Amino acid sequence: MSETIEDLLADINSDVFLPGLQREFVWSPNQIETLFDSLIRGYPIGVLLKWDIRRARDDYFAYKFIPNYIADDGRVPRPITDQGFTRNNEGVDDADADSLVIDGQQRLNSLYIGLYGSITTYTGGSGRTRDESRFWDEKKLCVNLFGHPQHDQEGLAGDYEFTFKKSSLFGDDDEFGYENRAGTHRYWFPLPDAIASDGLLLEQSDLRALARERVRSTTMEADEETRDALKDAASLVMDEFYHNVMKSELPVETIKKDNHHIKEIFQRINIQGEEPRPYQLMLSKLMSTWPYMEDRPFNPRQKVENWVEDFKREHAGYETEIDRDLFMRYSYMLLDDDLAGKSSVNNLSDTDLETLRTKWMDGPPAYSYAPFEWFPRAMELSLQSLLDIGLSEYTMNSKSHIALLAKFFYENPDVDHTAAEIRNDIFKFFAILLLLNESHGLLRRTKARVMMSVLSDSKGDLSSFPALELFNTLGVSPAREDIERVVEHARYNPNATGSVTFTSRNVAAVLGLLDGIYGDRNISDYEVDHIFPASRDDEVEEAAGEDIEIHRLGNLQLLHHRVNNSEKGTQWPKDWLDDLSEGEQRRYREDNLYPDDVEMTPENFTEFAEEREKRIKQALINRYVSSSTEE
């Protein structure tokens, strides 16, 4: 059978919902625009599969389609969510549902957003915090009323055009209506305006009249002949929107099976297709079993969604890496394996699922935790440790390595994550991975899988972070070329947002391996300091008589935050050192590899930075490059 898009959308969130085993909505704004473009051209968009649940048992969860979608991976301010925008589907009373869509969610939800809702996006930019709604835009899907293939004369687009345009919800002005850019006339009509106040589509004659009235009332520089052509184009676009989009009939198959068969059908559909991704399949598998257990049933999807949103707010430096994928990778690692593909999910046995459920709920054996306490807590310790040592998604953005660190904390609950030894070992471990990542890809998922065996073989027995043991499993070592390349390319990034210490992975790699600077003191107490202050770069250039690179590695050092903020500040380095005792001067010069024969004055900036970089290269080569590698 078939149903029109108009009829399908009319039943959404009243009779038609989504099952809990469905993945989340993931389509981008561009994919939504392309879907509407395909429809208006009369292209097929595939079959929808619905599950008739009116006679099914009650062992399922129903969720709403999303009308107002957050098209962003980071944290979201409260005023945005207060306006009804969300990333996650809202659960509903099962009694309200007649059918659940088990194939076609992305297409149907995209249609729903385009015609009945909107998206919101963070505008970004320097100084624009995502915590303020004024730096966010609501956007509605629009069609260009003047864009039609039959009207390809000069001054018109000559083809269909759909795009999301800004509304005035979070700002003063919208982008709807007429525009003339580079001599091309366009009129952006928001598709939700085609829906009447009762939620039904306007009649075709009303849509034509609305389009022609919008053109007639628009102020533009155009003669009468051009205006008539624009009215004709607008009428044609509206007619084809009405017939090819809203009245288009989609093939719909309805299945009347019990939950057991639906789970199997859903798995087979996903196995045959290119999508979804492994983490989505895994969460679907958890949703097909855990909510229906006789002993302590719970909804894993809801748990993960809550953890993701909470962690995005609490650990902003990793907000775009915190998602369902991260939690599923972490879960699979607790089974001592790697979430590598669809086969990983298919190979999960009933015993595996029960083992993992116990790990989520109870924590490691021989420890007593409240339900669902230790599983998210270990992930929190991983994220907090990375942020406290100065890393972030700018410098270390591997979900698999975040999950690997969470596995370490989960399986070794007695470890004090704030201890200097733990923090410093974690920092040096990631510094060497960052140093070799470009040449050996050490932040790839497969490398985390290789290292996992060290943790799996030592569950509960580790009192410190096994940085050396983990690294040794990779069978690689730095070469002279690796060190030289990283030092030469290391630059502080002044445009990175947030308050993390390291804004460049190369800087983190080099300064992290110069561990004589911080020794056994906690790396979390250190900051990246510009030896010649970045705020005085104009003075340095004037004194040096040439253009200088104030953010180059030779001008960067790690400095205790108390010393940096209360003692050194924006002083010239020579003035700062002159105020210290001879012993303190000697320690800073030796630990930071200041060149002995270059006076630390602004006019000598370039010579100082170049000579210091040479010393850094040689120190790292002497320490980390073996004689066999050199040969």
XYZ file of C-alpha atoms in Angstrom:
631
model
C 0.000 0.000 0.000
C 0.989 3.647 -0.176
C 0.268 6.813 1.801
C 0.726 10.465 0.942
C 3.332 12.457 2.800
C 0.532 14.736 3.976
C -1.300 11.813 5.589
C 1.848 10.274 7.047
C 2.881 13.525 8.719
C -0.621 14.131 10.066
C -0.346 10.921 12.126
C 3.120 11.586 13.530
C 3.241 11.863 17.329
C -0.463 11.108 17.572
C -0.768 7.578 16.174
C 2.670 6.925 14.657
C 5.839 6.865 16.781
C 9.307 5.319 16.873
C 10.430 2.161 18.685
C 13.130 2.336 21.337
C 15.419 0.082 19.331
C 15.680 2.725 16.590
C 18.865 4.762 16.429
C 18.829 8.502 17.036
C 18.045 11.079 14.362
C 21.344 11.877 12.628
C 20.618 13.552 9.304
C 22.329 16.860 8.603
C 20.541 20.003 7.371
C 22.018 19.353 3.919
C 20.515 15.864 3.828
C 17.102 17.270 4.732
C 17.361 19.856 1.953
C 18.367 17.151 -0.534
C 15.399 14.980 0.459
C 12.936 17.754 -0.405
C 14.806 18.468 -3.629
C 14.464 14.793 -4.601
C 10.746 14.795 -3.878
C 9.924 17.921 -5.871
C 11.746 16.376 -8.862
C 9.671 13.225 -8.524
C 12.564 10.990 -7.501
C 11.775 7.919 -5.356
C 12.948 8.047 -1.742
C 12.399 4.453 -0.680
C 9.936 2.340 1.280
C 8.701 2.966 4.817
C 8.227 0.020 7.161
C 5.693 0.293 9.994
C 4.966 -2.105 12.811
C 1.291 -2.429 13.762
C 1.402 -2.736 17.561
C -2.314 -2.661 18.330
C -2.255 -6.415 18.944
C 1.341 -6.699 20.104
C 2.464 -7.393 23.637
C 3.554 -4.400 25.699
C 7.267 -5.203 25.589
C 8.356 -2.151 23.592
C 9.133 1.523 24.156
C 7.625 4.278 22.006
C 9.297 7.610 21.254
C 8.176 10.811 19.550
C 9.596 12.180 16.324
C 11.603 15.378 16.802
C 10.045 18.572 15.365
C 12.660 21.067 16.613
C 16.117 19.593 16.259
C 19.465 20.687 17.717
C 21.790 20.309 14.706
C 24.918 20.610 16.835
C 27.156 18.218 18.793
C 28.165 20.527 21.655
C 26.531 21.705 24.846
C 23.311 23.703 24.556
C 22.137 26.613 26.745
C 18.949 26.271 28.742
C 16.967 28.918 26.759
C 17.361 26.766 23.640
C 15.977 23.622 25.246
C 13.263 25.713 26.916
C 12.035 26.537 23.406
C 11.497 22.818 22.759
C 14.704 22.069 20.830
C 16.235 18.668 21.504
C 18.666 16.060 20.187
C 16.821 13.161 21.776
C 13.419 11.635 21.153
C 10.916 12.022 23.975
C 9.366 8.860 25.372
C 5.570 8.530 25.279
C 2.844 6.426 26.843
C 2.699 3.214 24.837
C -1.104 3.343 24.912
C -1.000 6.324 22.509
C 0.724 4.407 19.710
C -0.938 2.497 16.865
C 2.228 1.852 14.869
C 5.993 2.323 15.116
C 8.307 3.110 12.195
C 11.101 0.524 12.071
C 12.596 1.614 8.732
C 12.467 5.155 7.347
C 12.932 7.197 10.506
C 15.546 9.565 9.037
C 13.393 10.392 5.996
C 10.135 10.762 7.902
C 11.661 12.851 10.688
C 13.370 15.046 8.084
C 10.006 15.695 6.428
C 8.513 16.474 9.821
C 11.272 18.970 10.681
C 11.068 20.644 7.272
C 7.292 21.126 7.333
C 6.341 21.330 10.990
C 9.502 22.344 12.815
C 12.956 23.836 12.556
C 16.578 23.336 13.512
C 18.888 25.342 15.723
C 22.627 25.807 15.227
C 25.443 27.524 17.120
C 26.778 30.470 15.121
C 30.307 30.096 16.493
C 33.134 32.571 16.213
C 35.703 34.112 18.533
C 34.187 35.450 21.746
C 30.807 33.885 20.990
C 30.066 31.554 23.864
C 27.657 28.719 23.140
C 26.174 29.298 26.607
C 24.232 32.348 25.383
C 21.167 31.930 23.169
C 21.980 35.115 21.215
C 24.788 33.164 19.554
C 22.364 30.536 18.294
C 20.038 30.626 15.287
C 16.724 28.966 14.666
C 16.435 28.008 10.994
C 13.414 26.913 8.987
C 13.479 25.047 5.710
C 12.683 27.365 2.819
C 12.026 26.938 -0.892
C 13.014 29.566 -3.438
C 9.692 30.564 -5.040
C 11.555 31.973 -8.028
C 13.591 28.813 -8.654
C 12.096 26.574 -11.334
C 13.687 24.745 -14.311
C 11.184 26.301 -16.747
C 12.289 29.789 -15.725
C 15.993 29.879 -16.483
C 16.239 33.385 -17.855
C 18.859 35.840 -16.638
C 18.253 36.999 -13.075
C 16.654 33.727 -11.898
C 18.179 30.614 -10.355
C 16.743 28.394 -13.102
C 16.277 25.373 -10.836
C 14.698 24.225 -7.581
C 16.388 25.412 -4.395
C 15.797 24.371 -0.782
C 17.819 25.711 2.124
C 17.493 26.451 5.842
C 17.158 30.163 6.599
C 17.410 31.989 9.912
C 14.272 33.074 11.785
C 14.067 35.913 14.320
C 13.472 33.627 17.324
C 16.918 34.215 18.881
C 17.796 37.436 17.068
C 16.346 40.597 15.558
C 16.049 39.781 11.864
C 15.082 36.769 9.798
C 16.358 35.738 6.369
C 12.968 34.916 4.856
C 11.501 36.691 1.862
C 13.121 38.484 -1.038
C 16.835 38.738 -1.727
C 18.853 39.853 -4.726
C 22.356 38.498 -4.631
C 24.711 39.001 -7.592
C 21.727 40.012 -9.736
C 19.707 36.832 -9.046
C 16.170 37.224 -7.686
C 15.158 34.808 -4.922
C 12.239 34.595 -2.548
C 12.724 32.290 0.440
C 9.389 30.878 1.522
C 9.383 28.980 4.869
C 7.701 25.623 4.259
C 5.907 25.635 7.660
C 3.921 28.599 6.291
C 2.211 26.101 3.979
C 0.602 24.473 7.022
C -2.627 25.986 8.366
C -3.237 26.680 12.053
C -5.137 23.392 12.367
C -2.020 21.486 11.303
C -3.362 20.626 7.845
C -1.871 21.540 4.477
C -3.331 24.592 2.771
C -5.388 23.920 -0.346
C -3.556 24.198 -3.651
C -5.461 27.324 -4.654
C -4.616 28.945 -1.318
C -0.943 28.106 -1.759
C -0.911 29.633 -5.243
C -2.648 32.747 -3.966
C -0.243 33.007 -1.034
C 2.765 32.752 -3.338
C 1.482 35.349 -5.793
C 0.586 37.725 -2.956
C 4.058 37.444 -1.467
C 5.557 38.355 -4.838
C 3.090 41.199 -5.420
C 3.784 42.795 -2.035
C 7.577 42.503 -2.288
C 9.590 45.657 -2.905
C 12.098 44.960 -5.670
C 13.679 46.605 -8.674
C 11.930 44.763 -11.493
C 9.785 45.779 -14.456
C 6.252 44.477 -14.938
C 7.316 41.720 -17.313
C 9.848 40.397 -14.790
C 7.278 40.543 -11.990
C 4.830 38.520 -14.064
C 7.547 35.924 -14.726
C 8.308 35.760 -11.004
C 4.629 35.248 -10.171
C 4.426 32.435 -12.730
C 7.569 30.804 -11.319
C 6.201 31.065 -7.762
C 2.898 29.479 -8.812
C 4.708 26.620 -10.541
C 6.945 25.981 -7.532
C 3.926 25.929 -5.215
C 1.997 23.586 -7.514
C 4.880 21.130 -7.641
C 5.469 21.407 -3.909
C 1.790 20.561 -3.414
C 1.700 17.600 -5.827
C 5.276 16.230 -5.777
C 5.985 16.722 -2.095
C 2.856 16.845 0.026
C 0.638 14.686 -2.171
C 3.440 12.329 -3.145
C 2.589 8.731 -2.318
C 5.257 6.719 -0.549
C 5.220 2.919 -0.518
C 4.462 1.756 3.020
C 4.642 -1.812 4.294
C 2.898 -2.676 7.553
C 4.026 -5.635 9.649
C 1.855 -7.397 12.211
C 4.300 -9.440 14.262
C 5.169 -9.746 17.929
C 8.188 -8.110 19.496
C 10.475 -11.123 19.063
C 10.047 -11.085 15.277
C 10.363 -7.282 15.085
C 13.740 -7.344 16.826
C 14.980 -9.906 14.320
C 13.528 -7.991 11.355
C 15.114 -4.784 12.576
C 18.523 -6.436 12.968
C 18.340 -7.958 9.489
C 17.341 -4.656 7.889
C 20.362 -2.993 9.474
C 22.740 -5.825 8.588
C 21.762 -5.578 4.913
C 22.097 -1.782 4.706
C 25.134 0.478 4.884
C 23.757 2.180 7.962
C 23.543 2.442 10.924
C 26.959 2.567 12.532
C 28.162 -0.108 14.996
C 27.410 1.933 18.125
C 23.841 2.472 16.923
C 23.389 -1.234 16.328
C 24.793 -1.982 19.753
C 22.453 0.404 21.543
C 19.547 -1.062 19.577
C 20.584 -4.522 20.760
C 20.678 -3.358 24.375
C 17.235 -1.787 23.925
C 15.872 -5.065 22.590
C 16.763 -6.950 25.786
C 17.522 -4.935 28.923
C 14.144 -3.155 29.301
C 12.343 -6.515 29.307
C 14.395 -8.447 31.864
C 12.479 -9.920 34.772
C 15.225 -8.860 37.196
C 15.925 -5.112 37.401
C 14.827 -3.990 33.928
C 15.856 -0.510 32.757
C 15.998 1.626 29.626
C 19.650 1.881 28.450
C 18.846 4.454 25.793
C 17.456 6.860 28.369
C 20.451 6.303 30.632
C 22.938 7.066 27.866
C 21.038 10.142 26.663
C 20.994 11.558 30.188
C 24.701 10.870 30.714
C 25.594 12.429 27.367
C 23.706 15.670 28.004
C 25.013 15.968 31.582
C 28.616 15.299 30.576
C 28.497 17.764 27.683
C 27.650 20.500 30.180
C 30.118 19.373 32.865
C 33.093 18.615 30.606
C 32.831 21.269 27.907
C 36.375 20.684 26.655
C 35.198 17.353 25.237
C 31.604 18.237 24.417
C 31.680 17.164 20.756
C 33.295 13.808 21.598
C 30.737 12.942 24.278
C 27.977 10.984 22.573
C 26.364 7.558 22.340
C 29.316 6.258 20.338
C 31.691 7.014 23.221
C 29.547 5.167 25.749
C 29.087 2.152 23.483
C 32.845 1.921 22.798
C 33.485 2.132 26.533
C 30.871 -0.566 27.175
C 32.420 -2.910 24.633
C 35.873 -2.384 26.128
C 34.529 -3.552 29.483
C 33.948 -6.864 27.714
C 37.671 -6.819 26.799
C 36.938 -6.312 23.128
C 36.687 -3.590 20.505
C 33.534 -2.263 18.848
C 34.969 -2.690 15.370
C 31.938 -3.159 13.124
C 28.558 -4.800 12.666
C 30.057 -8.218 13.328
C 31.072 -7.055 16.806
C 27.426 -6.460 17.661
C 26.216 -9.628 15.984
C 28.722 -11.648 18.009
C 27.420 -10.417 21.369
C 26.025 -13.434 23.213
C 23.310 -13.458 25.859
C 26.081 -14.003 28.413
C 27.935 -10.928 27.122
C 24.802 -8.822 27.419
C 24.151 -9.978 30.971
C 27.786 -9.377 31.947
C 27.651 -5.871 30.536
C 24.301 -5.141 32.210
C 25.820 -6.088 35.563
C 28.820 -3.835 34.895
C 26.517 -0.901 34.160
C 24.428 -1.464 37.258
C 26.806 -2.760 39.934
C 30.413 -1.878 39.174
C 33.447 -4.158 39.633
C 33.126 -7.291 41.773
C 33.914 -6.936 45.511
C 32.899 -3.262 45.494
C 29.589 -1.872 46.680
C 28.147 0.978 44.637
C 24.704 2.418 44.200
C 22.974 1.257 40.992
C 24.457 2.975 37.923
C 27.027 4.820 40.036
C 30.429 3.508 38.978
C 29.897 2.986 35.236
C 29.338 6.710 34.461
C 31.718 7.752 37.253
C 34.675 5.996 35.599
C 33.929 7.806 32.322
C 33.728 11.060 34.252
C 37.153 10.373 35.786
C 38.579 9.777 32.312
C 37.231 13.038 30.922
C 38.150 15.038 34.019
C 41.679 13.648 34.085
C 42.258 14.580 30.437
C 40.927 18.075 30.994
C 42.885 18.549 34.217
C 46.176 17.695 32.494
C 45.371 20.311 29.876
C 44.100 18.214 26.958
C 40.822 18.621 25.114
C 39.130 17.709 21.855
C 41.495 20.189 20.152
C 44.529 18.103 21.074
C 43.357 14.537 21.821
C 40.044 13.677 20.201
C 40.093 9.870 20.056
C 36.927 8.358 21.528
C 38.648 4.981 21.757
C 41.439 6.390 23.929
C 38.969 8.234 26.154
C 37.151 4.908 26.553
C 40.450 3.103 27.216
C 41.209 5.492 30.077
C 37.665 5.035 31.424
C 38.233 1.250 31.389
C 41.377 1.768 33.479
C 39.453 3.730 36.108
C 36.465 1.367 36.046
C 38.567 -1.744 36.697
C 40.834 -0.113 39.287
C 38.497 1.781 41.635
C 41.164 2.315 44.336
C 43.295 4.533 42.072
C 43.319 8.193 43.148
C 42.767 10.092 39.901
C 43.987 13.360 41.480
C 47.385 11.998 42.560
C 50.387 13.620 40.892
C 51.843 10.261 39.858
C 48.638 9.217 38.088
C 48.134 12.570 36.374
C 51.754 12.822 35.238
C 51.872 9.272 33.884
C 48.648 9.843 31.934
C 50.049 13.109 30.579
C 53.348 11.583 29.446
C 51.487 8.648 27.894
C 49.339 10.907 25.749
C 52.298 13.183 24.975
C 54.183 10.322 23.321
C 51.040 9.242 21.442
C 50.605 12.789 20.155
C 54.279 12.966 19.166
C 53.986 9.845 17.012
C 50.399 10.167 15.871
C 51.191 11.758 12.507
C 53.782 9.129 11.565
C 52.215 6.059 13.191
C 48.515 6.890 13.713
C 48.649 6.102 17.437
C 45.270 7.711 18.140
C 43.426 5.286 15.855
C 40.859 2.885 17.272
C 42.982 -0.093 16.291
C 45.871 1.133 18.462
C 43.587 1.428 21.497
C 42.476 -2.153 20.822
C 46.098 -3.369 20.899
C 46.772 -1.606 24.212
C 43.577 -2.865 25.826
C 45.136 -6.238 26.649
C 47.370 -4.633 29.283
C 44.318 -3.435 31.217
C 42.344 -6.639 30.654
C 45.169 -8.748 32.085
C 45.527 -6.605 35.222
C 41.969 -5.877 36.369
C 41.949 -4.529 39.898
C 45.716 -5.003 40.299
C 46.928 -1.606 39.106
C 47.846 1.101 41.595
C 49.333 3.398 38.957
C 48.655 4.116 35.293
C 50.672 1.627 33.171
C 51.863 4.165 30.597
C 55.045 2.359 29.589
C 53.405 -1.067 29.380
C 50.612 0.318 27.204
C 53.011 2.084 24.859
C 55.304 -0.913 24.544
C 52.474 -3.042 23.111
C 52.515 -0.809 20.009
C 56.043 -1.775 19.014
C 57.039 1.709 17.843
C 59.571 4.272 18.987
C 60.289 7.885 18.022
C 62.703 8.628 15.216
C 64.783 11.774 14.832
C 62.500 12.902 12.005
C 59.405 12.583 14.209
C 60.849 14.866 16.866
C 62.227 17.406 14.426
C 58.939 17.628 12.536
C 56.799 18.079 15.651
C 59.093 20.727 17.172
C 59.194 22.689 13.925
C 55.415 22.688 13.573
C 54.472 23.275 17.212
C 52.586 26.534 17.653
C 50.292 27.825 20.367
C 46.769 28.370 19.007
C 45.413 31.643 20.430
C 42.022 31.195 18.747
C 40.978 28.016 20.556
C 37.916 28.507 22.741
C 37.578 27.467 26.371
C 40.181 27.472 29.125
C 42.235 24.348 28.371
C 46.018 24.462 28.783
C 47.058 22.951 25.463
C 45.526 24.339 22.284
C 47.930 22.450 20.008
C 48.714 18.728 20.039
C 52.327 19.364 18.958
C 52.891 21.738 21.877
C 51.337 19.209 24.261
C 53.568 16.468 22.853
C 56.842 18.357 23.239
C 56.250 20.094 26.567
C 54.759 16.904 27.986
C 57.958 14.969 27.255
C 60.164 17.669 28.812
C 59.068 16.253 32.148
C 61.991 17.707 34.066
C 59.967 20.922 34.115
C 57.296 19.518 36.403
C 59.086 16.443 37.787
C 56.985 14.801 40.481
C 54.779 17.864 40.876
C 51.199 17.586 39.560
C 51.012 18.551 35.890
C 47.464 19.781 36.502
C 48.954 22.800 38.289
C 50.891 23.950 35.215
C 50.025 26.301 32.356
C 51.515 27.093 28.965
C 53.374 30.381 29.309
C 54.837 32.622 26.622
C 58.381 33.342 27.783
C 58.201 36.670 25.960
C 54.568 37.661 26.725
C 52.147 37.281 23.826
C 50.446 40.509 24.906
C 53.684 42.386 24.159
C 54.374 40.940 20.707
C 54.335 44.425 19.129
C 57.098 45.533 21.472
C 59.102 42.406 20.674
C 58.776 43.005 16.918
C 59.817 46.630 17.297
C 62.871 45.691 19.393
C 63.828 42.784 17.094
C 63.374 44.893 13.986
C 61.647 42.049 12.133
C 58.442 39.998 12.037
C 58.435 37.398 14.810
C 56.354 34.316 15.653
C 55.345 34.935 19.247
C 53.485 31.574 19.438
C 56.356 29.356 18.239
C 57.519 26.528 20.469
C 60.814 28.212 21.334
C 58.828 30.862 23.190
C 56.610 28.426 25.118
C 57.195 26.800 28.490
C 55.233 25.088 31.239
C 54.966 27.214 34.367
C 53.161 26.618 37.648
C 49.942 28.634 37.568
C 50.855 30.475 40.786
C 54.216 31.552 39.398
C 52.725 32.474 36.034
C 49.875 34.571 37.415
C 51.381 36.080 40.570
C 55.115 36.394 39.843
C 56.036 36.357 36.157
C 52.883 37.842 34.623
C 53.746 40.046 31.643
C 57.302 40.832 32.686
C 60.172 40.421 30.293
C 61.842 37.067 31.021
C 65.140 38.687 32.036
C 63.386 40.925 34.570
C 61.478 37.967 35.999
C 64.601 35.818 36.358
C 66.620 38.656 37.911
C 64.126 38.721 40.823
C 64.791 35.050 41.602
C 67.568 33.455 43.632
C 70.549 31.966 41.804
C 69.282 28.462 42.519
C 65.823 29.210 41.113
C 67.336 30.861 38.047
C 69.521 27.830 37.428
C 66.570 25.435 37.791
C 64.362 27.341 35.346
C 67.191 27.710 32.817
C 68.115 24.016 32.966
C 64.587 22.588 33.071
C 63.327 24.788 30.232
C 66.503 24.442 28.143
C 67.167 28.169 27.809
C 70.252 28.730 25.598
C 73.197 29.860 27.736
C 74.783 32.205 25.238
C 71.717 34.273 24.222
C 70.596 37.152 26.437
C 66.836 36.972 27.061
C 65.947 40.420 25.732
C 63.311 41.314 23.081
C 65.883 42.231 20.451
C 67.258 38.671 20.682
C 63.851 36.972 20.426
C 64.388 35.066 17.153
C 67.890 33.891 18.075
C 66.656 32.793 21.513
C 63.655 30.863 20.094
C 65.713 29.170 17.360
C 68.521 28.112 19.699
C 66.058 26.855 22.315
C 64.214 24.763 19.707
C 67.526 23.195 18.698
C 68.213 22.308 22.323
C 64.696 20.857 22.739
C 65.115 18.698 19.637
C 68.458 17.373 20.803
C 67.249 16.688 24.348
C 64.288 14.661 23.082
C 66.404 12.816 20.508
C 68.985 11.914 23.167
C 66.283 10.613 25.468
C 63.793 8.896 23.173
C 65.621 7.888 19.988
C 67.521 4.649 20.396
C 70.897 4.108 18.781
C 69.429 1.333 16.624
C 66.800 3.758 15.320
C 69.489 6.321 14.505
C 71.457 3.772 12.553
